[in-house]
Amino acid sequence: GYSFSVKKMADDKQYIAYAQIHKLVRGVAQNIIDTYNPEIIVAIGGGGFIPARMLRTFLHIPIFAVGLELYDDTTNTPKERPIKTQWLDEKGAMERIDGKRVLVVDEVDDSRLTLQYCVEELQQSHKPAAVAVMVVHNKLKPKRGVLPDTVPYFACKDVPDDWIVYPWDAEDIEAHEEKARTQQQQ
């Protein structure tokens, strides 16, 4: 795997560069192939979209997208439970997922509530042969959500419970990438 020692900026946030994420995803891809061998990726939007696309470079399998929201963007606080904003309702999606090995992808495992919700919804609304989860960052803290023991779990990197700023959330990508580079050098 790849290791990044990251120092936080004065604003106490971890800034992550696109290249860091790509290297982390590449680092876990072969293990996913060797131990789980998924047939379909289900990306949780919005944070799971880009890591899922990066992972597809190595797995060469289709991606489906779902929209789940746990955080209120206006207050930056978690909701009681995830809200489904987009799901796999059309017949074509159901036929392509039923009986397949599905890999759910998100950027961060913070409370685990979104992952739990997505796995449960997939298992209830479809008939996948198996479901596994991959996250770029697993925050080392107690989780409110639970994944069944039958769901393989792949985390590219375990991290402290700090605020992570991903490049796809940056309004000024040059400033974001510079902050990420500075943190890597400290």
Short mmCIF file of C-alpha atoms in Angstrom, two decimals:
data_model
loop_
_atom_site.label_atom_id
_atom_site.label_comp_id
_atom_site.label_asym_id
_atom_site.label_seq_id
_atom_site.Cartn_x
_atom_site.Cartn_y
_atom_site.Cartn_z
CA GLY A 1 0.00 0.00 0.00
CA TYR A 2 0.83 3.65 -0.10
CA SER A 3 1.49 5.73 2.98
CA PHE A 4 0.99 9.45 3.25
CA SER A 5 2.02 11.23 6.40
CA VAL A 6 -0.16 14.29 6.35
CA LYS A 7 0.21 17.33 8.55
CA LYS A 8 -2.93 19.39 9.02
CA MET A 9 -3.07 23.01 7.92
CA ALA A 10 -3.78 25.87 10.31
CA ASP A 11 -7.51 25.34 9.64
CA ASP A 12 -7.14 21.80 11.08
CA LYS A 13 -8.28 20.05 7.90
CA GLN A 14 -6.58 17.39 5.79
CA TYR A 15 -6.37 18.37 2.13
CA ILE A 16 -6.17 15.36 -0.18
CA ALA A 17 -4.84 15.61 -3.75
CA TYR A 18 -6.24 13.72 -6.73
CA ALA A 19 -2.94 11.86 -7.16
CA GLN A 20 -3.05 10.66 -3.53
CA ILE A 21 -6.52 9.21 -4.04
CA HIS A 22 -5.53 7.57 -7.32
CA LYS A 23 -2.50 5.90 -5.68
CA LEU A 24 -4.60 4.70 -2.74
CA VAL A 25 -7.27 3.24 -5.04
CA ARG A 26 -4.63 1.61 -7.24
CA GLY A 27 -3.05 0.15 -4.09
CA VAL A 28 -6.23 -1.69 -3.04
CA ALA A 29 -7.47 -2.68 -6.52
CA GLN A 30 -5.52 -5.94 -6.85
CA ASN A 31 -6.60 -7.09 -3.39
CA ILE A 32 -10.23 -6.46 -4.37
CA ILE A 33 -9.77 -8.48 -7.58
CA ASP A 34 -7.95 -11.33 -5.80
CA THR A 35 -10.27 -11.66 -2.80
CA TYR A 36 -13.68 -10.49 -4.04
CA ASN A 37 -13.69 -10.13 -7.84
CA PRO A 38 -16.70 -7.79 -8.26
CA GLU A 39 -18.79 -7.60 -11.42
CA ILE A 40 -20.51 -4.25 -10.83
CA ILE A 41 -19.53 -1.05 -8.98
CA VAL A 42 -22.23 0.98 -7.24
CA ALA A 43 -20.87 4.46 -6.55
CA ILE A 44 -22.44 6.49 -3.76
CA GLY A 45 -22.78 10.11 -4.87
CA GLY A 46 -21.35 12.51 -4.72
CA GLY A 47 -18.11 11.49 -2.94
CA GLY A 48 -17.90 7.95 -4.31
CA PHE A 49 -18.18 8.91 -7.99
CA ILE A 50 -14.56 9.81 -8.66
CA PRO A 51 -12.97 7.01 -6.59
CA ALA A 52 -15.33 4.55 -8.36
CA ARG A 53 -14.19 5.84 -11.75
CA MET A 54 -10.56 5.54 -10.68
CA LEU A 55 -11.20 1.97 -9.52
CA ARG A 56 -12.85 1.12 -12.84
CA THR A 57 -9.49 1.78 -14.54
CA PHE A 58 -8.16 -1.32 -12.75
CA LEU A 59 -11.30 -3.49 -12.53
CA HIS A 60 -12.81 -2.83 -15.99
CA ILE A 61 -16.40 -3.31 -14.85
CA PRO A 62 -19.56 -1.16 -15.16
CA ILE A 63 -20.47 1.57 -12.67
CA PHE A 64 -23.96 2.39 -11.45
CA ALA A 65 -24.61 5.54 -9.43
CA VAL A 66 -26.84 6.08 -6.42
CA GLY A 67 -27.47 9.32 -4.58
CA LEU A 68 -27.51 9.19 -0.79
CA GLU A 69 -27.23 12.21 1.49
CA LEU A 70 -26.36 12.00 5.15
CA TYR A 71 -25.01 15.51 5.70
CA ASP A 72 -26.97 18.72 5.49
CA ASP A 73 -24.87 20.96 3.22
CA THR A 74 -26.22 24.15 4.79
CA THR A 75 -25.27 23.21 8.35
CA ASN A 76 -22.51 20.59 7.75
CA THR A 77 -24.25 18.35 10.27
CA PRO A 78 -25.43 14.77 9.84
CA LYS A 79 -29.10 13.95 9.35
CA GLU A 80 -30.74 11.23 11.44
CA ARG A 81 -30.51 8.75 8.55
CA PRO A 82 -29.41 8.84 4.91
CA ILE A 83 -31.86 10.24 2.36
CA LYS A 84 -32.18 8.47 -0.98
CA THR A 85 -31.94 11.07 -3.78
CA GLN A 86 -31.28 8.65 -6.67
CA TRP A 87 -31.65 4.88 -6.77
CA LEU A 88 -31.45 1.89 -9.10
CA ASP A 89 -35.15 1.70 -9.92
CA GLU A 90 -35.21 1.06 -13.64
CA LYS A 91 -35.59 -2.46 -14.95
CA GLY A 92 -32.25 -2.47 -16.77
CA ALA A 93 -30.33 -1.69 -13.59
CA MET A 94 -32.12 -4.40 -11.64
CA GLU A 95 -31.37 -7.01 -14.29
CA ARG A 96 -27.69 -6.05 -14.37
CA ILE A 97 -27.30 -6.21 -10.57
CA ASP A 98 -29.37 -9.29 -9.71
CA GLY A 99 -27.11 -12.31 -9.25
CA LYS A 100 -23.92 -10.23 -9.52
CA ARG A 101 -21.07 -9.49 -7.13
CA VAL A 102 -21.51 -5.80 -6.27
CA LEU A 103 -18.86 -3.44 -4.87
CA VAL A 104 -20.22 -0.31 -3.16
CA VAL A 105 -17.75 2.61 -3.32
CA ASP A 106 -17.66 5.81 -1.24
CA GLU A 107 -14.94 8.27 -0.36
CA VAL A 108 -15.02 8.05 3.43
CA ASP A 109 -16.38 5.79 6.16
CA ASP A 110 -17.20 8.26 8.90
CA SER A 111 -20.30 7.07 10.78
CA ARG A 112 -20.87 4.01 8.52
CA LEU A 113 -24.59 4.91 8.35
CA THR A 114 -24.54 5.64 4.61
CA LEU A 115 -22.70 2.40 3.85
CA GLN A 116 -25.09 0.38 6.02
CA TYR A 117 -28.10 1.99 4.37
CA CYS A 118 -26.77 1.40 0.84
CA VAL A 119 -25.91 -2.26 1.52
CA GLU A 120 -29.31 -2.92 3.13
CA GLU A 121 -31.18 -1.20 0.28
CA LEU A 122 -29.24 -3.16 -2.35
CA GLN A 123 -29.94 -6.44 -0.58
CA GLN A 124 -33.64 -5.63 -0.13
CA SER A 125 -34.42 -4.09 -3.52
CA HIS A 126 -32.19 -6.32 -5.66
CA LYS A 127 -30.81 -9.82 -5.48
CA PRO A 128 -27.03 -9.45 -5.71
CA ALA A 129 -24.98 -12.61 -5.31
CA ALA A 130 -22.77 -10.71 -2.87
CA VAL A 131 -22.06 -7.16 -1.71
CA ALA A 132 -18.73 -5.68 -0.60
CA VAL A 133 -17.67 -2.14 0.33
CA MET A 134 -14.62 -0.04 -0.60
CA VAL A 135 -13.81 3.37 0.85
CA VAL A 136 -10.82 5.59 0.24
CA HIS A 137 -10.57 6.65 3.89
CA ASN A 138 -11.80 4.84 6.99
CA LYS A 139 -11.95 7.20 9.96
CA LEU A 140 -10.67 5.46 13.09
CA LYS A 141 -13.57 6.10 15.44
CA PRO A 142 -16.64 4.31 16.79
CA LYS A 143 -19.23 3.76 14.04
CA ARG A 144 -22.97 4.27 14.37
CA GLY A 145 -23.74 2.02 11.39
CA VAL A 146 -23.00 -1.69 11.11
CA LEU A 147 -22.10 -3.86 8.13
CA PRO A 148 -22.86 -7.59 8.22
CA ASP A 149 -19.88 -9.92 8.66
CA THR A 150 -20.75 -11.34 5.23
CA VAL A 151 -19.86 -8.00 3.55
CA PRO A 152 -16.14 -7.75 2.70
CA TYR A 153 -14.72 -4.34 3.60
CA PHE A 154 -11.84 -2.65 1.80
CA ALA A 155 -10.39 0.62 3.10
CA CYS A 156 -7.57 2.17 1.11
CA LYS A 157 -6.31 3.91 4.24
CA ASP A 158 -7.23 4.20 7.91
CA VAL A 159 -7.08 7.82 9.09
CA PRO A 160 -7.64 9.82 12.28
CA ASP A 161 -11.05 11.42 12.78
CA ASP A 162 -10.07 14.72 11.15
CA TRP A 163 -11.98 16.84 8.65
CA ILE A 164 -10.95 15.70 5.14
CA VAL A 165 -11.24 18.04 2.18
CA TYR A 166 -11.41 16.19 -1.13
CA PRO A 167 -10.33 17.85 -4.37
CA TRP A 168 -13.77 17.45 -5.97
CA ASP A 169 -15.17 19.73 -3.24
CA ALA A 170 -12.65 22.51 -3.91
CA GLU A 171 -13.82 25.73 -5.48
CA ASP A 172 -10.18 26.70 -6.20
CA ILE A 173 -8.43 23.50 -7.27
CA GLU A 174 -4.98 25.10 -7.56
CA ALA A 175 -5.12 26.38 -3.97
CA HIS A 176 -6.46 23.01 -2.79
CA GLU A 177 -3.70 21.03 -4.52
CA GLU A 178 -1.07 23.42 -3.13
CA LYS A 179 -2.40 22.88 0.41
CA ALA A 180 -2.29 19.11 -0.16
CA ARG A 181 1.33 19.33 -1.44
CA THR A 182 2.36 21.47 1.54
CA GLN A 183 0.86 18.98 3.97
CA GLN A 184 2.67 16.07 2.29
CA GLN A 185 6.02 17.89 2.61
CA GLN A 186 5.67 18.69 6.33
#
